[in-house]
Amino acid sequence: MKLAEALLLRADYQKRMSKLRFRLVRSAQVQEGDKPAQDPKELLAELEQVATDLERLIQNINRTNSVSELGESGTLTDALATPDLLRPKQDIYSELASHATETPGRVSRSEIKFQSTVDVAAIQKQADDLAVAHRELDTRIQEANWHLELKE
């Protein structure tokens, strides 16, 4: 199984657990004399099986990520940490450039005039460069996901 397939399967298991939770809660209580639409014992057994399968799958995904090299980014695990930094940094640079270019409306010449304290073009270029780096890394990670075999 390819790593990308395992990631899709993980998402399916997570959705299934969420649906099982909903079904369990709905069948947890019924009016006296009625039967639940689904047997909670069967639902709990299914939940336990899905949780076990999901745990094993996550362990295999983590194992694969930790031993698979992704060039100069190190292991896939190392590379996966980078977007968690790139996106917030990009957002901060973009917000800084945006706020530095805002010009509050002035009604008369006697009102306070504001000026930027940063080089807006340089800050915006940095934000754009971070966006490109994020996109390129994401592409490399996705490509690796479709080429790597899941380690067991």
mmCIF file of C-alpha atoms in Angstrom:
data_model
loop_
_atom_site.group_PDB
_atom_site.id
_atom_site.type_symbol
_atom_site.label_atom_id
_atom_site.label_comp_id
_atom_site.label_asym_id
_atom_site.label_seq_id
_atom_site.Cartn_x
_atom_site.Cartn_y
_atom_site.Cartn_z
ATOM 1 C CA MET A 1 0.000 0.000 0.000
ATOM 2 C CA LYS A 2 1.311 3.458 -0.867
ATOM 3 C CA LEU A 3 1.660 6.024 1.905
ATOM 4 C CA ALA A 4 -0.902 8.284 0.208
ATOM 5 C CA GLU A 5 -3.432 5.444 0.237
ATOM 6 C CA ALA A 6 -2.771 4.916 3.939
ATOM 7 C CA LEU A 7 -3.364 8.627 4.584
ATOM 8 C CA LEU A 8 -6.698 8.421 2.759
ATOM 9 C CA LEU A 9 -7.600 5.297 4.721
ATOM 10 C CA ARG A 10 -6.694 7.097 7.978
ATOM 11 C CA ALA A 11 -9.112 9.887 7.088
ATOM 12 C CA ASP A 12 -11.809 7.308 6.344
ATOM 13 C CA TYR A 13 -11.249 5.596 9.698
ATOM 14 C CA GLN A 14 -11.437 8.947 11.486
ATOM 15 C CA LYS A 15 -14.730 9.784 9.744
ATOM 16 C CA ARG A 16 -16.051 6.333 10.574
ATOM 17 C CA MET A 17 -15.225 6.815 14.246
ATOM 18 C CA SER A 18 -17.012 10.145 14.213
ATOM 19 C CA LYS A 19 -20.098 8.565 12.657
ATOM 20 C CA LEU A 20 -19.977 5.702 15.143
ATOM 21 C CA ARG A 21 -19.868 8.232 17.964
ATOM 22 C CA PHE A 22 -22.992 9.919 16.606
ATOM 23 C CA ARG A 23 -24.778 6.582 16.185
ATOM 24 C CA LEU A 24 -23.783 5.457 19.684
ATOM 25 C CA VAL A 25 -25.035 8.651 21.289
ATOM 26 C CA ARG A 26 -28.330 8.368 19.414
ATOM 27 C CA SER A 27 -28.853 4.800 20.574
ATOM 28 C CA ALA A 28 -27.704 5.372 24.162
ATOM 29 C CA GLN A 29 -31.210 6.035 25.398
ATOM 30 C CA VAL A 30 -34.703 5.120 24.192
ATOM 31 C CA GLN A 31 -38.179 5.434 25.499
ATOM 32 C CA GLU A 32 -39.178 2.643 27.858
ATOM 33 C CA GLY A 33 -40.435 -0.335 25.889
ATOM 34 C CA ASP A 34 -38.681 0.726 22.654
ATOM 35 C CA LYS A 35 -35.537 -0.732 21.144
ATOM 36 C CA PRO A 36 -32.681 1.393 19.833
ATOM 37 C CA ALA A 37 -32.347 1.640 16.063
ATOM 38 C CA GLN A 38 -28.931 0.005 16.427
ATOM 39 C CA ASP A 39 -27.554 -2.225 19.141
ATOM 40 C CA PRO A 40 -25.051 -0.168 21.177
ATOM 41 C CA LYS A 41 -23.033 -3.318 21.949
ATOM 42 C CA GLU A 42 -22.521 -3.977 18.246
ATOM 43 C CA LEU A 43 -21.644 -0.331 17.645
ATOM 44 C CA LEU A 44 -19.112 -0.413 20.505
ATOM 45 C CA ALA A 45 -17.544 -3.564 19.080
ATOM 46 C CA GLU A 46 -17.275 -1.869 15.682
ATOM 47 C CA LEU A 47 -15.786 1.224 17.325
ATOM 48 C CA GLU A 48 -13.143 -0.866 19.090
ATOM 49 C CA GLN A 49 -12.210 -2.601 15.821
ATOM 50 C CA VAL A 50 -11.966 0.666 13.886
ATOM 51 C CA ALA A 51 -9.897 2.231 16.704
ATOM 52 C CA THR A 52 -7.509 -0.742 16.680
ATOM 53 C CA ASP A 53 -7.155 -0.590 12.889
ATOM 54 C CA LEU A 54 -6.646 3.178 13.005
ATOM 55 C CA GLU A 55 -3.977 2.907 15.692
ATOM 56 C CA ARG A 56 -2.041 0.311 13.703
ATOM 57 C CA LEU A 57 -2.342 2.405 10.547
ATOM 58 C CA ILE A 58 -1.136 5.584 12.290
ATOM 59 C CA GLN A 59 1.839 3.683 13.709
ATOM 60 C CA ASN A 60 2.723 2.457 10.216
ATOM 61 C CA ILE A 61 2.348 5.965 8.755
ATOM 62 C CA ASN A 62 4.575 7.413 11.486
ATOM 63 C CA ARG A 63 7.127 4.641 10.991
ATOM 64 C CA THR A 64 7.180 5.300 7.239
ATOM 65 C CA ASN A 65 7.510 9.065 7.725
ATOM 66 C CA SER A 66 10.364 8.694 10.196
ATOM 67 C CA VAL A 67 12.543 6.444 7.999
ATOM 68 C CA SER A 68 11.798 7.937 4.573
ATOM 69 C CA GLU A 69 14.252 10.572 3.336
ATOM 70 C CA LEU A 70 13.015 13.624 1.445
ATOM 71 C CA GLY A 71 16.246 15.104 0.114
ATOM 72 C CA GLU A 72 17.704 18.123 1.893
ATOM 73 C CA SER A 73 14.555 18.373 4.041
ATOM 74 C CA GLY A 74 15.658 15.304 6.000
ATOM 75 C CA THR A 75 13.078 12.661 6.773
ATOM 76 C CA LEU A 76 9.472 12.998 5.784
ATOM 77 C CA THR A 77 8.701 13.609 9.465
ATOM 78 C CA ASP A 78 11.126 16.545 9.453
ATOM 79 C CA ALA A 79 9.606 17.917 6.250
ATOM 80 C CA LEU A 80 6.087 17.670 7.677
ATOM 81 C CA ALA A 81 7.079 20.001 10.517
ATOM 82 C CA THR A 82 8.172 22.769 8.131
ATOM 83 C CA PRO A 83 4.725 23.781 6.785
ATOM 84 C CA ASP A 84 3.601 24.314 10.375
ATOM 85 C CA LEU A 85 6.146 27.132 10.488
ATOM 86 C CA LEU A 86 5.972 28.387 6.893
ATOM 87 C CA ARG A 87 2.229 29.107 6.862
ATOM 88 C CA PRO A 88 2.131 31.243 10.042
ATOM 89 C CA LYS A 89 5.278 33.121 8.977
ATOM 90 C CA GLN A 90 3.749 33.810 5.576
ATOM 91 C CA ASP A 91 0.552 35.042 7.216
ATOM 92 C CA ILE A 92 2.516 37.377 9.502
ATOM 93 C CA TYR A 93 4.540 38.843 6.636
ATOM 94 C CA SER A 94 1.388 39.320 4.532
ATOM 95 C CA GLU A 95 -0.439 40.976 7.413
ATOM 96 C CA LEU A 96 2.532 43.239 8.116
ATOM 97 C CA ALA A 97 2.683 44.338 4.458
ATOM 98 C CA SER A 98 -1.050 44.926 4.451
ATOM 99 C CA HIS A 99 -1.021 47.043 7.603
ATOM 100 C CA ALA A 100 2.031 48.997 6.446
ATOM 101 C CA THR A 101 0.198 50.071 3.296
ATOM 102 C CA GLU A 102 -3.026 51.119 4.991
ATOM 103 C CA THR A 103 -3.602 54.827 4.864
ATOM 104 C CA PRO A 104 -6.231 56.191 7.199
ATOM 105 C CA GLY A 105 -8.380 58.821 5.534
ATOM 106 C CA ARG A 106 -7.467 62.409 6.317
ATOM 107 C CA VAL A 107 -10.016 65.186 6.205
ATOM 108 C CA SER A 108 -7.656 68.111 6.667
ATOM 109 C CA ARG A 109 -3.929 68.811 6.481
ATOM 110 C CA SER A 110 -3.762 69.321 10.230
ATOM 111 C CA GLU A 111 -4.535 65.661 10.958
ATOM 112 C CA ILE A 112 -1.760 63.240 11.835
ATOM 113 C CA LYS A 113 0.004 61.716 8.849
ATOM 114 C CA PHE A 114 1.153 58.106 9.064
ATOM 115 C CA GLN A 115 4.142 56.530 7.343
ATOM 116 C CA SER A 116 5.305 52.951 6.981
ATOM 117 C CA THR A 117 8.129 51.762 9.223
ATOM 118 C CA VAL A 118 9.033 48.802 6.999
ATOM 119 C CA ASP A 119 9.983 48.222 3.374
ATOM 120 C CA VAL A 120 6.607 47.010 2.147
ATOM 121 C CA ALA A 121 7.938 45.620 -1.150
ATOM 122 C CA ALA A 122 10.596 43.563 0.649
ATOM 123 C CA ILE A 123 8.105 42.309 3.232
ATOM 124 C CA GLN A 124 5.595 41.331 0.511
ATOM 125 C CA LYS A 125 8.371 39.566 -1.438
ATOM 126 C CA GLN A 126 9.257 37.616 1.705
ATOM 127 C CA ALA A 127 5.588 36.610 2.104
ATOM 128 C CA ASP A 128 5.475 35.540 -1.553
ATOM 129 C CA ASP A 129 8.725 33.568 -1.201
ATOM 130 C CA LEU A 130 7.348 31.768 1.852
ATOM 131 C CA ALA A 131 4.183 30.898 -0.087
ATOM 132 C CA VAL A 132 6.279 29.464 -2.934
ATOM 133 C CA ALA A 133 8.437 27.469 -0.492
ATOM 134 C CA HIS A 134 5.312 26.102 1.209
ATOM 135 C CA ARG A 135 3.745 25.116 -2.114
ATOM 136 C CA GLU A 136 6.936 23.460 -3.387
ATOM 137 C CA LEU A 137 7.440 21.513 -0.165
ATOM 138 C CA ASP A 138 3.816 20.408 -0.171
ATOM 139 C CA THR A 139 4.229 19.173 -3.749
ATOM 140 C CA ARG A 140 7.358 17.206 -2.797
ATOM 141 C CA ILE A 141 5.591 15.678 0.200
ATOM 142 C CA GLN A 142 2.560 14.703 -1.906
ATOM 143 C CA GLU A 143 4.821 13.191 -4.564
ATOM 144 C CA ALA A 144 6.644 11.160 -1.913
ATOM 145 C CA ASN A 145 3.337 9.997 -0.457
ATOM 146 C CA TRP A 146 2.369 8.466 -3.804
ATOM 147 C CA HIS A 147 5.760 6.770 -4.310
ATOM 148 C CA LEU A 148 6.578 5.438 -0.844
ATOM 149 C CA GLU A 149 5.399 2.041 0.282
ATOM 150 C CA LEU A 150 3.885 1.925 3.757
ATOM 151 C CA LYS A 151 6.248 0.339 6.302
ATOM 152 C CA GLU A 152 4.753 -2.214 8.635
#
